């Protein structure tokens, strides 16, 4: 089946619509960052950069780090942006733009998020590194796809029973990170936990300025949930969509988080830039070992 011009949208130069990238522009290992300024924070450590491309909030660099070809792309904030970025990156790898047909032999991509996050557990301090073993999605994105096979139904069923938020019209989904990438990026420096992906920064994360959240004890409820030996440790805005879309498309994804805020203790990192830089260097070294 040929993909129509309204579904696979290409720019006049043949690049994919939002990202303005061509298939040869990306590596099979892709680091995602939310903040466009963070792309330079990663690629300043590269030995060489072959491509720099920018459109809207999507900045892409591709280059070499210690013999490994890597792409770094900024996604912006939120799962709606992840929906754009992951579908278009998969299209670059697995759709023939000339024939508009899906390739019979698929290329698997590895996605590694280097992001920031807030802790809801008192013993998860600011400036620590956390790897998201699973992600809970409060955003609703995966409900628009046939995502059942990609999801951790046991985790989401337990969580929905515990929260009992049906009357609030909140039905979270759950997806696990890629075990192979967990193994690559693990060490005694890393903490582990279930990450909550929220659809906003203020009310959806139990934070308020003038508008008060409808669920006043949102974070207290989340931090008290336990699945096996794991707890919900942190809140952010992209990981669940990354995990879900990657699994459905046959890719692998993992989310690495710097804890900038501890919501329970009311603390915020005094030097978040240095902590993010340290996680970048840690992740790059792990990817080439």
Tab-separated table of C-alpha atoms in Angstrom:
chain	number	residue	atom	x	y	z
A	1	UNK	CA	0.000	0.000	0.000
A	2	UNK	CA	1.308	3.428	-0.972
A	3	UNK	CA	1.175	6.076	1.751
A	4	UNK	CA	-0.678	9.159	0.547
A	5	UNK	CA	0.742	12.678	0.590
A	6	UNK	CA	-1.557	13.623	3.483
A	7	UNK	CA	-0.216	10.749	5.664
A	8	UNK	CA	3.489	10.646	4.816
A	9	UNK	CA	4.112	14.381	4.511
A	10	UNK	CA	7.406	15.369	2.887
A	11	UNK	CA	8.980	18.775	2.379
A	12	UNK	CA	9.836	19.989	-1.144
A	13	UNK	CA	13.409	18.739	-0.658
A	14	UNK	CA	12.136	15.235	0.157
A	15	UNK	CA	12.778	15.417	3.916
A	16	UNK	CA	10.222	14.345	6.548
A	17	UNK	CA	7.799	17.142	7.399
A	18	UNK	CA	8.421	18.245	11.009
A	19	UNK	CA	12.010	17.095	11.554
A	20	UNK	CA	13.320	18.150	8.092
A	21	UNK	CA	15.511	15.046	7.992
A	22	UNK	CA	16.298	12.538	5.250
A	23	UNK	CA	16.876	8.812	5.873
A	24	UNK	CA	20.658	9.070	5.623
A	25	UNK	CA	20.730	11.803	8.273
A	26	UNK	CA	20.093	9.594	11.311
A	27	UNK	CA	22.060	6.935	13.154
A	28	UNK	CA	20.447	3.795	14.575
A	29	UNK	CA	21.250	4.975	18.113
A	30	UNK	CA	19.390	8.175	18.936
A	31	UNK	CA	19.670	10.300	22.067
A	32	UNK	CA	16.603	12.416	22.774
A	33	UNK	CA	16.603	15.559	24.890
A	34	UNK	CA	13.675	17.816	25.662
A	35	UNK	CA	15.496	21.157	25.665
A	36	UNK	CA	16.861	22.216	22.245
A	37	UNK	CA	19.847	23.828	23.991
A	38	UNK	CA	20.778	20.439	25.425
A	39	UNK	CA	21.685	19.078	21.980
A	40	UNK	CA	24.914	21.105	22.041
A	41	UNK	CA	25.575	19.895	25.590
A	42	UNK	CA	25.734	16.356	24.215
A	43	UNK	CA	27.477	16.874	20.893
A	44	UNK	CA	30.240	19.091	22.307
A	45	UNK	CA	31.778	15.752	23.353
A	46	UNK	CA	31.594	14.263	19.837
A	47	UNK	CA	34.778	13.681	17.857
A	48	UNK	CA	33.052	14.942	14.706
A	49	UNK	CA	29.639	16.222	13.621
A	50	UNK	CA	28.433	15.473	10.095
A	51	UNK	CA	24.978	17.037	10.279
A	52	UNK	CA	23.267	19.948	12.007
A	53	UNK	CA	19.618	20.516	11.159
A	54	UNK	CA	16.933	22.650	12.779
A	55	UNK	CA	13.197	23.145	12.332
A	56	UNK	CA	10.844	24.484	15.009
A	57	UNK	CA	11.901	23.002	18.367
A	58	UNK	CA	13.473	19.985	16.659
A	59	UNK	CA	17.261	20.350	16.493
A	60	UNK	CA	19.230	17.372	15.208
A	61	UNK	CA	22.961	16.652	15.254
A	62	UNK	CA	24.509	13.448	13.905
A	63	UNK	CA	28.154	12.601	14.434
A	64	UNK	CA	30.759	10.246	15.848
A	65	UNK	CA	31.682	9.578	19.459
A	66	UNK	CA	34.599	7.184	20.018
A	67	UNK	CA	33.811	5.287	16.831
A	68	UNK	CA	30.034	5.101	17.320
A	69	UNK	CA	27.659	7.044	15.091
A	70	UNK	CA	24.995	8.803	17.152
A	71	UNK	CA	22.110	11.144	16.503
A	72	UNK	CA	20.954	13.660	19.108
A	73	UNK	CA	17.539	15.279	18.679
A	74	UNK	CA	15.525	17.702	20.782
A	75	UNK	CA	11.894	16.727	21.153
A	76	UNK	CA	10.492	19.657	23.075
A	77	UNK	CA	8.215	18.970	26.027
A	78	UNK	CA	5.343	16.498	26.124
A	79	UNK	CA	4.075	13.230	24.705
A	80	UNK	CA	2.403	15.009	21.776
A	81	UNK	CA	5.882	15.936	20.539
A	82	UNK	CA	7.124	12.395	21.151
A	83	UNK	CA	4.313	11.156	18.901
A	84	UNK	CA	5.679	13.342	16.090
A	85	UNK	CA	9.357	12.588	16.666
A	86	UNK	CA	9.112	8.809	17.047
A	87	UNK	CA	6.738	8.288	14.125
A	88	UNK	CA	8.903	10.426	11.844
A	89	UNK	CA	12.188	8.847	12.951
A	90	UNK	CA	10.678	5.404	12.337
A	91	UNK	CA	9.529	6.573	8.915
A	92	UNK	CA	13.089	7.646	8.112
A	93	UNK	CA	14.312	4.158	8.969
A	94	UNK	CA	11.508	1.974	7.649
A	95	UNK	CA	9.627	3.702	4.818
A	96	UNK	CA	10.917	4.150	1.275
A	97	UNK	CA	10.224	7.818	0.547
A	98	UNK	CA	10.472	7.340	-3.234
A	99	UNK	CA	7.910	4.538	-3.497
A	100	UNK	CA	5.939	5.563	-0.363
A	101	UNK	CA	5.902	1.928	0.732
A	102	UNK	CA	6.867	0.354	4.061
A	103	UNK	CA	10.141	-1.525	3.740
A	104	UNK	CA	9.861	-5.330	4.093
A	105	UNK	CA	13.023	-5.501	6.227
A	106	UNK	CA	12.802	-3.262	9.280
A	107	UNK	CA	15.640	-1.376	10.970
A	108	UNK	CA	15.557	-1.343	14.774
A	109	UNK	CA	16.424	1.961	16.446
A	110	UNK	CA	17.657	2.533	19.997
A	111	UNK	CA	16.313	5.602	21.798
A	112	UNK	CA	17.957	6.952	24.952
A	113	UNK	CA	16.316	9.884	26.692
A	114	UNK	CA	18.563	12.170	28.738
A	115	UNK	CA	16.127	14.296	30.685
A	116	UNK	CA	15.254	16.006	33.932
A	117	UNK	CA	12.638	14.993	36.447
A	118	UNK	CA	11.137	15.556	39.881
A	119	UNK	CA	11.195	13.006	42.694
A	120	UNK	CA	8.140	12.105	44.783
A	121	UNK	CA	10.075	9.829	47.154
A	122	UNK	CA	11.822	11.500	50.091
A	123	UNK	CA	14.896	9.260	49.775
A	124	UNK	CA	15.522	10.046	46.084
A	125	UNK	CA	17.757	13.126	46.346
A	126	UNK	CA	18.298	15.958	43.921
A	127	UNK	CA	21.183	15.486	41.460
A	128	UNK	CA	20.845	11.687	41.537
A	129	UNK	CA	20.498	9.606	38.349
A	130	UNK	CA	17.402	7.471	37.837
A	131	UNK	CA	16.699	4.906	35.120
A	132	UNK	CA	13.005	4.356	34.375
A	133	UNK	CA	12.416	0.598	34.420
A	134	UNK	CA	8.745	1.217	33.563
A	135	UNK	CA	6.585	4.228	32.810
A	136	UNK	CA	3.009	5.083	33.726
A	137	UNK	CA	1.246	7.256	31.147
A	138	UNK	CA	-1.373	9.710	32.379
A	139	UNK	CA	-1.385	11.450	28.996
A	140	UNK	CA	-3.707	9.146	27.029
A	141	UNK	CA	-1.540	8.897	23.895
A	142	UNK	CA	-1.359	5.100	23.710
A	143	UNK	CA	-5.145	4.829	23.932
A	144	UNK	CA	-5.209	6.139	20.341
A	145	UNK	CA	-3.199	3.099	19.151
A	146	UNK	CA	-3.703	-0.671	19.331
A	147	UNK	CA	-1.190	-0.813	22.139
A	148	UNK	CA	-2.336	-3.738	24.280
A	149	UNK	CA	0.554	-6.036	23.376
A	150	UNK	CA	3.126	-3.347	24.182
A	151	UNK	CA	1.737	-2.559	27.619
A	152	UNK	CA	2.387	-4.028	31.071
A	153	UNK	CA	-1.229	-4.868	31.828
A	154	UNK	CA	-0.433	-6.290	35.262
A	155	UNK	CA	1.186	-3.034	36.402
A	156	UNK	CA	-1.560	-0.809	35.021
A	157	UNK	CA	-4.347	-2.998	36.442
A	158	UNK	CA	-2.779	-2.911	39.902
A	159	UNK	CA	-2.326	0.850	39.673
A	160	UNK	CA	-5.883	1.517	38.507
A	161	UNK	CA	-7.277	-0.566	41.368
A	162	UNK	CA	-5.071	1.256	43.854
A	163	UNK	CA	-5.893	4.756	42.636
A	164	UNK	CA	-9.602	4.148	41.926
A	165	UNK	CA	-9.732	7.314	39.824
A	166	UNK	CA	-12.390	6.136	37.346
A	167	UNK	CA	-14.696	8.965	38.375
A	168	UNK	CA	-11.909	11.411	37.480
A	169	UNK	CA	-11.800	10.019	33.918
A	170	UNK	CA	-8.140	9.074	34.407
A	171	UNK	CA	-7.097	5.714	32.933
A	172	UNK	CA	-3.285	5.411	32.956
A	173	UNK	CA	-1.366	2.899	30.878
A	174	UNK	CA	1.976	1.221	31.678
A	175	UNK	CA	4.952	0.207	29.513
A	176	UNK	CA	8.332	-1.293	30.425
A	177	UNK	CA	11.687	-0.009	29.253
A	178	UNK	CA	13.890	-2.124	26.997
A	179	UNK	CA	15.750	-4.670	29.131
A	180	UNK	CA	18.759	-4.726	26.792
A	181	UNK	CA	19.262	-0.983	27.218
A	182	UNK	CA	18.713	-1.230	30.970
A	183	UNK	CA	21.591	-3.720	31.096
A	184	UNK	CA	23.857	-1.446	29.022
A	185	UNK	CA	23.197	1.695	31.069
A	186	UNK	CA	23.160	0.191	34.552
A	187	UNK	CA	25.805	0.616	37.246
A	188	UNK	CA	26.019	1.182	40.990
A	189	UNK	CA	25.617	4.905	40.278
A	190	UNK	CA	22.084	4.456	38.942
A	191	UNK	CA	18.825	4.299	40.885
A	192	UNK	CA	15.757	2.582	39.444
A	193	UNK	CA	12.040	3.192	39.580
A	194	UNK	CA	8.700	3.535	37.857
A	195	UNK	CA	8.293	6.913	36.190
A	196	UNK	CA	5.005	8.787	35.975
A	197	UNK	CA	4.557	10.645	32.689
A	198	UNK	CA	2.113	13.506	33.096
A	199	UNK	CA	0.226	15.612	30.564
A	200	UNK	CA	1.305	18.935	32.087
A	201	UNK	CA	3.777	20.539	34.479
A	202	UNK	CA	1.420	22.162	36.960
A	203	UNK	CA	-1.978	20.620	37.767
A	204	UNK	CA	-1.199	17.195	36.241
A	205	UNK	CA	1.849	16.973	38.524
A	206	UNK	CA	0.009	18.196	41.619
A	207	UNK	CA	1.705	21.599	41.369
A	208	UNK	CA	-0.173	24.862	41.490
A	209	UNK	CA	0.280	28.609	41.411
A	210	UNK	CA	-3.236	30.091	41.236
A	211	UNK	CA	-5.149	27.095	39.845
A	212	UNK	CA	-5.497	24.294	42.386
A	213	UNK	CA	-5.393	20.666	41.155
A	214	UNK	CA	-8.661	18.743	41.295
A	215	UNK	CA	-6.911	15.800	43.003
A	216	UNK	CA	-5.230	17.469	45.974
A	217	UNK	CA	-3.347	14.357	47.143
A	218	UNK	CA	-2.206	13.249	43.676
A	219	UNK	CA	1.488	12.876	44.486
A	220	UNK	CA	0.838	11.287	47.883
A	221	UNK	CA	-1.293	8.620	46.222
A	222	UNK	CA	1.306	7.964	43.549
A	223	UNK	CA	4.227	7.684	45.972
A	224	UNK	CA	2.355	5.164	48.143
A	225	UNK	CA	1.772	2.737	45.264
A	226	UNK	CA	4.042	-0.314	45.098
A	227	UNK	CA	4.350	-2.932	42.352
A	228	UNK	CA	6.437	-5.839	43.560
A	229	UNK	CA	9.504	-4.154	45.019
A	230	UNK	CA	9.206	-1.032	42.880
A	231	UNK	CA	7.605	2.326	43.586
A	232	UNK	CA	6.665	5.312	41.461
A	233	UNK	CA	9.728	7.456	41.964
A	234	UNK	CA	9.488	10.498	39.715
A	235	UNK	CA	7.373	12.675	37.454
A	236	UNK	CA	8.173	13.937	33.947
A	237	UNK	CA	6.450	14.393	30.572
A	238	UNK	CA	7.814	12.071	27.825
A	239	UNK	CA	8.870	8.588	28.936
A	240	UNK	CA	5.610	6.606	28.681
A	241	UNK	CA	5.079	7.690	25.064
A	242	UNK	CA	8.687	6.815	24.213
A	243	UNK	CA	8.348	3.328	25.667
A	244	UNK	CA	4.977	2.650	24.095
A	245	UNK	CA	5.724	3.891	20.585
A	246	UNK	CA	9.141	2.242	20.538
A	247	UNK	CA	7.707	-1.155	21.492
A	248	UNK	CA	4.852	-0.938	18.984
A	249	UNK	CA	7.263	0.024	16.195
A	250	UNK	CA	9.824	-2.676	17.050
A	251	UNK	CA	12.429	-0.336	18.558
A	252	UNK	CA	14.055	-0.103	21.998
A	253	UNK	CA	13.864	2.830	24.383
A	254	UNK	CA	15.139	3.806	27.823
A	255	UNK	CA	14.842	6.978	29.873
A	256	UNK	CA	17.692	8.372	31.954
A	257	UNK	CA	16.696	11.089	34.416
A	258	UNK	CA	18.510	13.685	36.474
A	259	UNK	CA	16.458	14.425	39.581
A	260	UNK	CA	16.365	18.223	39.711
A	261	UNK	CA	13.579	18.570	42.290
A	262	UNK	CA	12.456	16.610	45.328
A	263	UNK	CA	8.769	17.429	45.646
A	264	UNK	CA	8.404	15.804	49.071
A	265	UNK	CA	11.276	17.733	50.636
A	266	UNK	CA	10.659	20.938	48.654
A	267	UNK	CA	14.228	20.935	47.303
A	268	UNK	CA	15.605	22.000	43.928
A	269	UNK	CA	19.102	21.370	42.561
A	270	UNK	CA	21.573	24.204	43.085
A	271	UNK	CA	23.602	23.184	40.040
A	272	UNK	CA	21.325	21.320	37.665
A	273	UNK	CA	23.476	22.123	34.624
A	274	UNK	CA	26.447	20.255	36.115
A	275	UNK	CA	24.247	17.270	37.006
A	276	UNK	CA	22.793	17.061	33.498
A	277	UNK	CA	26.310	17.331	32.057
A	278	UNK	CA	27.443	14.468	34.300
A	279	UNK	CA	24.568	12.258	33.111
A	280	UNK	CA	25.409	13.079	29.491
A	281	UNK	CA	29.024	11.974	29.966
A	282	UNK	CA	27.915	8.856	31.854
A	283	UNK	CA	25.450	7.867	29.119
A	284	UNK	CA	27.873	8.444	26.249
A	285	UNK	CA	30.530	6.296	27.900
A	286	UNK	CA	28.048	3.495	28.568
A	287	UNK	CA	26.915	3.516	24.937
A	288	UNK	CA	30.441	2.913	23.618
A	289	UNK	CA	31.657	0.392	26.188
